[in-house]
Amino acid sequence: MESVILEIEIETDNEADFSYSGIDKSFKLIEDSLGVLISARGNRLFIKGPAEAARKAKKLVEEIKAINRQGYVLKPDDIRFAIDAISKGEETSIKNLFLNHIPVSSKKRFIIPKTEAQRKYIEAIRTYDIVFGIGPAGTGKTYLAMAMAINALLKKEVSRIVLTRPAVEAGEKLGFLPGDLYEKIHPYLRPLYDALYDMMDFEKATGLIEKGIIEIAPLAYMRGRTLNDAFVVLDEAQNTTSEQMKMYLTRLGFNSKTVITGDITQIDLPSGKTSGLIEAEKILSSIEGIKLIYFTERDVVRHRLVQDIIKAYERFEKRTEKRVSNPEDRQELYREI
């Protein structure tokens, strides 16, 4: 049975809606992804293709138009994420997704969620004092949490930001690394600095760090402290022990908020050690005031190949749940994949 071909016409009172810089690339992405043809003539746009695909394209074009009218010009990657959301049938408004932005600083005017899970994550951070973001690398868990922390500081909702992560020896021993204690630990905290400098001018961020308004420290430095009037982000929480997670959660003071992020598929703890994140997920999920948000490979917002890499590893890990000791058997598994 052949699908019904539908031609949809969209008219606008502003010809610029269909002629802004980059629109051709956006239309090409929509055409290639949804299998439709798009053409513009004056103040009218024509979409032709299978009925369902044409309707999805119409929804996407109209929401892009609405976003442009708000003064935000979407990049090709933004369009690609929007197409993914619509083509997968996610019940979300792309306009609401992209206009749900987070103002951060003069360097980047705002950070925007690119998937429905990211939007829910941002809303959870706004609503709850303790939020867990659990999912694979590249889904924006830490980046969005830091954006919300910077936004809260700029709006004077908190007086300081604390960014922390456990310094876990993943394949290397700290004692064999060169330098003093700070130089040994600093590489573990580098990703937090990178994200911070991506959102704020280097001089401004450095000044706030020097004044202690923004603190970046290993998790071990949190012991014995009470964090009042602060926005605290714990990164790589899958590498906390049970004791560390309990210690961290009990540091939260008055007018404070925390976001805990982690990927439970990438645990670097020694064999036999229970991940504090996995344990907390089980213990705290029913407590009112605590929210758990889960991400999947569909929420990966890095290079488009990262989603494919994560899926490939998941398929491989499912097939090798029972460890194969015979090298010939393992090579056979590789050929099957």
Tab-separated table of C-alpha atoms in Angstrom:
chain	number	residue	atom	x	y	z
A	1	MET	CA	0.000	0.000	0.000
A	2	GLU	CA	1.467	3.331	-1.137
A	3	SER	CA	1.513	6.183	1.341
A	4	VAL	CA	-0.615	9.232	0.638
A	5	ILE	CA	1.383	12.177	-0.718
A	6	LEU	CA	0.403	15.434	0.919
A	7	GLU	CA	1.253	18.994	-0.079
A	8	ILE	CA	1.033	21.573	2.692
A	9	GLU	CA	1.181	25.309	2.225
A	10	ILE	CA	2.362	27.655	4.962
A	11	GLU	CA	1.786	31.359	4.517
A	12	THR	CA	3.368	34.163	6.516
A	13	ASP	CA	2.903	37.912	6.619
A	14	ASN	CA	6.658	38.308	6.997
A	15	GLU	CA	8.741	37.019	4.092
A	16	ALA	CA	11.846	37.166	6.312
A	17	ASP	CA	10.479	34.169	8.240
A	18	PHE	CA	11.576	31.979	5.321
A	19	SER	CA	14.660	33.883	4.226
A	20	TYR	CA	16.892	34.328	7.274
A	21	SER	CA	20.545	33.324	7.089
A	22	GLY	CA	20.923	29.559	7.301
A	23	ILE	CA	17.320	28.646	6.494
A	24	ASP	CA	18.381	26.704	3.381
A	25	LYS	CA	20.554	24.404	5.495
A	26	SER	CA	17.708	23.945	7.965
A	27	PHE	CA	15.261	23.009	5.204
A	28	LYS	CA	17.818	20.619	3.706
A	29	LEU	CA	18.185	18.866	7.072
A	30	ILE	CA	14.401	18.550	7.371
A	31	GLU	CA	14.114	17.234	3.812
A	32	ASP	CA	16.846	14.620	4.283
A	33	SER	CA	15.607	13.477	7.694
A	34	LEU	CA	11.858	13.315	7.013
A	35	GLY	CA	11.850	12.534	3.293
A	36	VAL	CA	9.933	15.599	2.164
A	37	LEU	CA	10.481	18.390	-0.364
A	38	ILE	CA	10.389	22.034	0.782
A	39	SER	CA	10.235	25.034	-1.495
A	40	ALA	CA	9.683	28.724	-0.777
A	41	ARG	CA	8.023	31.246	-3.058
A	42	GLY	CA	7.661	34.737	-1.663
A	43	ASN	CA	5.724	34.603	1.578
A	44	ARG	CA	4.582	31.029	1.034
A	45	LEU	CA	6.277	27.744	1.853
A	46	PHE	CA	5.324	24.415	0.295
A	47	ILE	CA	5.996	21.039	1.915
A	48	LYS	CA	5.386	17.887	-0.108
A	49	GLY	CA	5.819	14.286	0.960
A	50	PRO	CA	4.180	11.319	2.722
A	51	ALA	CA	1.303	12.597	4.865
A	52	GLU	CA	2.788	11.875	8.292
A	53	ALA	CA	6.244	13.188	7.342
A	54	ALA	CA	4.732	16.318	5.781
A	55	ARG	CA	2.747	17.062	8.944
A	56	LYS	CA	5.872	16.613	11.096
A	57	ALA	CA	7.796	18.933	8.788
A	58	LYS	CA	5.002	21.518	9.005
A	59	LYS	CA	5.087	21.430	12.809
A	60	LEU	CA	8.859	21.803	12.803
A	61	VAL	CA	8.886	24.688	10.306
A	62	GLU	CA	6.181	26.586	12.199
A	63	GLU	CA	7.990	26.227	15.497
A	64	ILE	CA	11.305	27.287	13.930
A	65	LYS	CA	9.502	30.350	12.584
A	66	ALA	CA	8.145	31.142	16.060
A	67	ILE	CA	11.614	30.756	17.596
A	68	ASN	CA	13.149	33.056	14.986
A	69	ARG	CA	10.545	35.707	15.764
A	70	GLN	CA	11.732	35.613	19.387
A	71	GLY	CA	15.199	36.604	18.168
A	72	TYR	CA	16.931	33.213	18.401
A	73	VAL	CA	18.575	31.867	15.238
A	74	LEU	CA	18.936	28.095	15.507
A	75	LYS	CA	22.138	26.359	14.477
A	76	PRO	CA	22.152	23.211	12.286
A	77	ASP	CA	22.788	21.017	15.347
A	78	ASP	CA	19.775	22.572	17.074
A	79	ILE	CA	17.646	21.727	14.039
A	80	ARG	CA	18.978	18.165	14.037
A	81	PHE	CA	18.009	17.628	17.687
A	82	ALA	CA	14.563	19.096	17.006
A	83	ILE	CA	14.099	16.755	14.040
A	84	ASP	CA	15.145	13.787	16.175
A	85	ALA	CA	12.567	14.694	18.821
A	86	ILE	CA	9.728	15.061	16.329
A	87	SER	CA	10.657	12.059	14.169
A	88	LYS	CA	10.698	9.856	17.284
A	89	GLY	CA	7.192	11.012	18.162
A	90	GLU	CA	8.165	12.743	21.389
A	91	GLU	CA	5.302	14.785	22.794
A	92	THR	CA	7.096	18.079	23.099
A	93	SER	CA	6.916	21.572	21.729
A	94	ILE	CA	10.184	22.460	20.046
A	95	LYS	CA	9.380	26.129	20.602
A	96	ASN	CA	8.975	25.589	24.353
A	97	LEU	CA	12.130	23.463	24.355
A	98	PHE	CA	14.398	26.064	22.807
A	99	LEU	CA	12.821	29.108	24.429
A	100	ASN	CA	13.294	27.498	27.871
A	101	HIS	CA	16.768	29.045	27.952
A	102	ILE	CA	19.143	29.638	30.848
A	103	PRO	CA	20.870	33.065	30.897
A	104	VAL	CA	24.452	32.587	32.065
A	105	SER	CA	26.857	35.424	31.261
A	106	SER	CA	28.088	37.883	28.678
A	107	LYS	CA	30.122	35.172	26.906
A	108	LYS	CA	27.115	33.010	26.087
A	109	ARG	CA	23.789	34.779	26.363
A	110	PHE	CA	21.976	31.597	27.243
A	111	ILE	CA	22.118	27.798	27.351
A	112	ILE	CA	19.173	25.930	25.846
A	113	PRO	CA	17.916	22.365	26.400
A	114	LYS	CA	18.011	20.292	23.237
A	115	THR	CA	15.870	17.318	24.264
A	116	GLU	CA	12.698	16.748	26.268
A	117	ALA	CA	14.672	15.024	29.031
A	118	GLN	CA	16.940	18.065	29.293
A	119	ARG	CA	13.897	20.341	29.559
A	120	LYS	CA	12.457	18.188	32.370
A	121	TYR	CA	15.875	18.229	34.049
A	122	ILE	CA	15.979	22.039	34.033
A	123	GLU	CA	12.424	22.239	35.379
A	124	ALA	CA	13.311	19.753	38.127
A	125	ILE	CA	16.344	21.835	39.157
A	126	ARG	CA	14.143	24.916	39.344
A	127	THR	CA	11.572	23.091	41.480
A	128	TYR	CA	13.505	20.700	43.752
A	129	ASP	CA	16.404	21.242	46.159
A	130	ILE	CA	17.995	17.843	45.409
A	131	VAL	CA	18.044	16.514	41.839
A	132	PHE	CA	19.807	13.445	40.462
A	133	GLY	CA	20.714	13.411	36.765
A	134	ILE	CA	21.533	9.849	35.726
A	135	GLY	CA	22.526	8.780	32.230
A	136	PRO	CA	25.325	8.289	29.692
A	137	ALA	CA	28.101	10.704	28.851
A	138	GLY	CA	27.281	13.591	26.570
A	139	THR	CA	23.690	14.122	27.675
A	140	GLY	CA	24.377	17.512	29.260
A	141	LYS	CA	23.860	16.454	32.888
A	142	THR	CA	26.760	18.421	34.365
A	143	TYR	CA	26.779	21.226	31.801
A	144	LEU	CA	23.115	22.141	32.378
A	145	ALA	CA	23.517	21.840	36.156
A	146	MET	CA	26.421	24.295	36.032
A	147	ALA	CA	24.413	26.642	33.807
A	148	MET	CA	21.621	26.624	36.372
A	149	ALA	CA	24.164	27.251	39.149
A	150	ILE	CA	25.642	30.258	37.327
A	151	ASN	CA	22.151	31.580	36.612
A	152	ALA	CA	21.209	31.262	40.306
A	153	LEU	CA	24.375	33.171	41.271
A	154	LEU	CA	23.715	35.944	38.731
A	155	LYS	CA	20.134	36.276	40.016
A	156	LYS	CA	21.496	36.394	43.604
A	157	GLU	CA	19.435	33.357	44.602
A	158	VAL	CA	22.611	31.929	46.174
A	159	SER	CA	25.840	33.555	47.323
A	160	ARG	CA	28.241	30.897	46.035
A	161	ILE	CA	28.709	27.868	43.813
A	162	VAL	CA	30.501	24.686	44.832
A	163	LEU	CA	31.545	22.215	42.137
A	164	THR	CA	32.934	18.888	43.261
A	165	ARG	CA	33.716	15.375	42.093
A	166	PRO	CA	35.475	12.351	43.569
A	167	ALA	CA	39.133	11.907	42.644
A	168	VAL	CA	38.998	8.240	41.737
A	169	GLU	CA	42.119	6.461	40.546
A	170	ALA	CA	40.888	5.106	37.200
A	171	GLY	CA	43.834	3.046	36.059
A	172	GLU	CA	46.471	5.364	37.556
A	173	LYS	CA	47.736	5.814	41.088
A	174	LEU	CA	47.756	9.368	42.409
A	175	GLY	CA	51.055	8.761	44.140
A	176	PHE	CA	52.806	8.163	40.839
A	177	LEU	CA	51.543	11.387	39.274
A	178	PRO	CA	54.012	14.316	39.321
A	179	GLY	CA	53.668	17.381	41.516
A	180	ASP	CA	52.201	18.291	44.892
A	181	LEU	CA	48.712	17.324	46.110
A	182	TYR	CA	46.996	20.128	44.144
A	183	GLU	CA	48.793	19.176	40.938
A	184	LYS	CA	47.862	15.516	41.411
A	185	ILE	CA	44.173	16.270	41.959
A	186	HIS	CA	43.736	19.113	39.453
A	187	PRO	CA	43.403	16.853	36.348
A	188	TYR	CA	40.353	15.184	37.923
A	189	LEU	CA	38.691	18.594	38.271
A	190	ARG	CA	39.683	19.881	34.813
A	191	PRO	CA	36.309	19.044	33.172
A	192	LEU	CA	34.548	21.301	35.677
A	193	TYR	CA	36.891	24.185	34.854
A	194	ASP	CA	36.365	23.588	31.120
A	195	ALA	CA	32.575	23.789	31.452
A	196	LEU	CA	32.814	26.898	33.637
A	197	TYR	CA	35.098	28.732	31.220
A	198	ASP	CA	32.780	27.793	28.359
A	199	MET	CA	29.962	29.733	30.034
A	200	MET	CA	31.801	32.666	31.568
A	201	ASP	CA	34.609	35.007	30.553
A	202	PHE	CA	37.910	33.585	31.779
A	203	GLU	CA	38.794	36.705	33.782
A	204	LYS	CA	35.378	36.858	35.457
A	205	ALA	CA	35.386	33.152	36.317
A	206	THR	CA	38.955	33.354	37.649
A	207	GLY	CA	38.058	36.358	39.777
A	208	LEU	CA	35.059	34.559	41.298
A	209	ILE	CA	37.233	31.510	42.030
A	210	GLU	CA	39.891	33.669	43.708
A	211	LYS	CA	37.213	35.304	45.895
A	212	GLY	CA	35.815	31.894	46.872
A	213	ILE	CA	32.437	32.670	45.311
A	214	ILE	CA	32.977	29.723	42.962
A	215	GLU	CA	34.777	26.772	44.530
A	216	ILE	CA	35.993	23.719	42.645
A	217	ALA	CA	37.246	20.990	44.950
A	218	PRO	CA	37.552	17.219	45.367
A	219	LEU	CA	34.687	15.542	47.204
A	220	ALA	CA	36.948	14.660	50.134
A	221	TYR	CA	37.191	18.399	50.938
A	222	MET	CA	33.457	18.497	51.708
A	223	ARG	CA	33.727	16.434	54.886
A	224	GLY	CA	32.836	18.340	58.060
A	225	ARG	CA	31.363	21.331	56.214
A	226	THR	CA	27.840	22.783	56.104
A	227	LEU	CA	27.015	24.426	52.782
A	228	ASN	CA	24.545	27.269	53.332
A	229	ASP	CA	23.220	29.630	50.641
A	230	ALA	CA	24.970	27.620	47.939
A	231	PHE	CA	24.326	25.842	44.670
A	232	VAL	CA	26.345	22.614	44.814
A	233	VAL	CA	27.025	20.274	41.892
A	234	LEU	CA	28.456	16.794	42.460
A	235	ASP	CA	29.815	15.375	39.213
A	236	GLU	CA	30.813	11.758	38.440
A	237	ALA	CA	28.724	10.607	41.407
A	238	GLN	CA	28.837	6.986	40.242
A	239	ASN	CA	32.395	6.952	41.619
A	240	THR	CA	31.367	7.882	45.154
A	241	THR	CA	31.280	5.192	47.807
A	242	SER	CA	28.208	4.702	49.993
A	243	GLU	CA	29.918	6.586	52.818
A	244	GLN	CA	30.919	9.492	50.569
A	245	MET	CA	27.423	9.897	49.156
A	246	LYS	CA	25.850	9.954	52.622
A	247	MET	CA	28.489	12.430	53.786
A	248	TYR	CA	27.853	14.667	50.776
A	249	LEU	CA	24.058	14.684	51.026
A	250	THR	CA	24.209	15.671	54.685
A	251	ARG	CA	26.363	18.749	53.893
A	252	LEU	CA	23.376	20.635	52.454
A	253	GLY	CA	22.464	23.671	54.550
A	254	PHE	CA	19.822	26.413	54.492
A	255	ASN	CA	18.844	28.021	51.180
A	256	SER	CA	20.955	25.508	49.291
A	257	LYS	CA	20.372	23.351	46.266
A	258	THR	CA	22.325	20.412	44.884
A	259	VAL	CA	22.446	18.515	41.620
A	260	ILE	CA	24.111	15.097	41.565
A	261	THR	CA	25.136	13.715	38.183
A	262	GLY	CA	26.540	10.378	37.123
A	263	ASP	CA	26.652	7.514	34.649
A	264	ILE	CA	26.059	4.179	36.369
A	265	THR	CA	27.513	2.309	33.366
A	266	GLN	CA	30.977	3.848	33.916
A	267	ILE	CA	31.956	3.053	37.500
A	268	ASP	CA	35.685	3.202	38.296
A	269	LEU	CA	35.486	2.103	41.929
A	270	PRO	CA	37.609	-0.855	43.072
A	271	SER	CA	35.982	-4.258	42.807
A	272	GLY	CA	33.657	-4.940	45.732
A	273	LYS	CA	32.885	-1.260	46.418
A	274	THR	CA	29.235	-0.238	46.097
A	275	SER	CA	28.533	2.900	44.075
A	276	GLY	CA	27.013	5.587	46.272
A	277	LEU	CA	24.934	6.782	43.332
A	278	ILE	CA	23.320	3.393	42.735
A	279	GLU	CA	22.626	2.996	46.449
A	280	ALA	CA	21.182	6.527	46.763
A	281	GLU	CA	18.964	5.902	43.744
A	282	LYS	CA	17.366	2.985	45.590
A	283	ILE	CA	17.183	4.598	49.029
A	284	LEU	CA	16.052	8.136	48.194
A	285	SER	CA	13.731	7.754	45.191
A	286	SER	CA	10.569	7.845	47.333
A	287	ILE	CA	11.487	10.951	49.362
A	288	GLU	CA	9.343	13.971	48.546
A	289	GLY	CA	11.519	16.887	47.535
A	290	ILE	CA	14.088	14.740	45.752
A	291	LYS	CA	13.790	14.252	41.989
A	292	LEU	CA	15.530	11.696	39.767
A	293	ILE	CA	15.835	12.468	36.050
A	294	TYR	CA	17.037	9.779	33.657
A	295	PHE	CA	18.781	10.312	30.327
A	296	THR	CA	19.338	7.832	27.483
A	297	GLU	CA	21.496	7.766	24.355
A	298	ARG	CA	18.688	9.707	22.641
A	299	ASP	CA	19.674	12.711	24.776
A	300	VAL	CA	23.337	12.748	23.738
A	301	VAL	CA	24.136	16.249	22.489
A	302	ARG	CA	27.738	15.789	21.445
A	303	HIS	CA	28.922	14.787	17.972
A	304	ARG	CA	26.225	12.797	16.137
A	305	LEU	CA	28.463	9.686	16.163
A	306	VAL	CA	28.493	9.584	19.983
A	307	GLN	CA	24.902	8.250	20.021
A	308	ASP	CA	25.935	5.471	17.631
A	309	ILE	CA	29.006	4.656	19.737
A	310	ILE	CA	26.917	4.361	22.923
A	311	LYS	CA	24.377	2.111	21.178
A	312	ALA	CA	27.155	-0.099	19.769
A	313	TYR	CA	28.717	-0.561	23.207
A	314	GLU	CA	25.302	-1.333	24.747
A	315	ARG	CA	24.689	-4.031	22.129
A	316	PHE	CA	28.143	-5.486	22.745
A	317	GLU	CA	27.755	-5.467	26.539
A	318	LYS	CA	24.380	-7.220	26.313
A	319	ARG	CA	25.913	-9.973	24.217
A	320	THR	CA	28.867	-10.373	26.545
A	321	GLU	CA	27.060	-10.328	29.891
A	322	LYS	CA	28.482	-13.786	30.422
A	323	ARG	CA	32.194	-13.221	30.091
A	324	VAL	CA	33.793	-15.166	27.299
A	325	SER	CA	37.153	-16.583	28.294
A	326	ASN	CA	37.940	-18.315	24.989
A	327	PRO	CA	39.546	-15.768	22.585
A	328	GLU	CA	38.046	-17.590	19.591
A	329	ASP	CA	34.547	-17.239	21.045
A	330	ARG	CA	35.153	-13.527	21.681
A	331	GLN	CA	36.314	-13.017	18.084
A	332	GLU	CA	33.110	-14.725	16.932
A	333	LEU	CA	31.099	-12.232	18.999
A	334	TYR	CA	32.958	-9.353	17.345
A	335	ARG	CA	32.057	-10.741	13.909
A	336	GLU	CA	28.377	-11.081	14.902
A	337	ILE	CA	28.244	-7.447	16.016
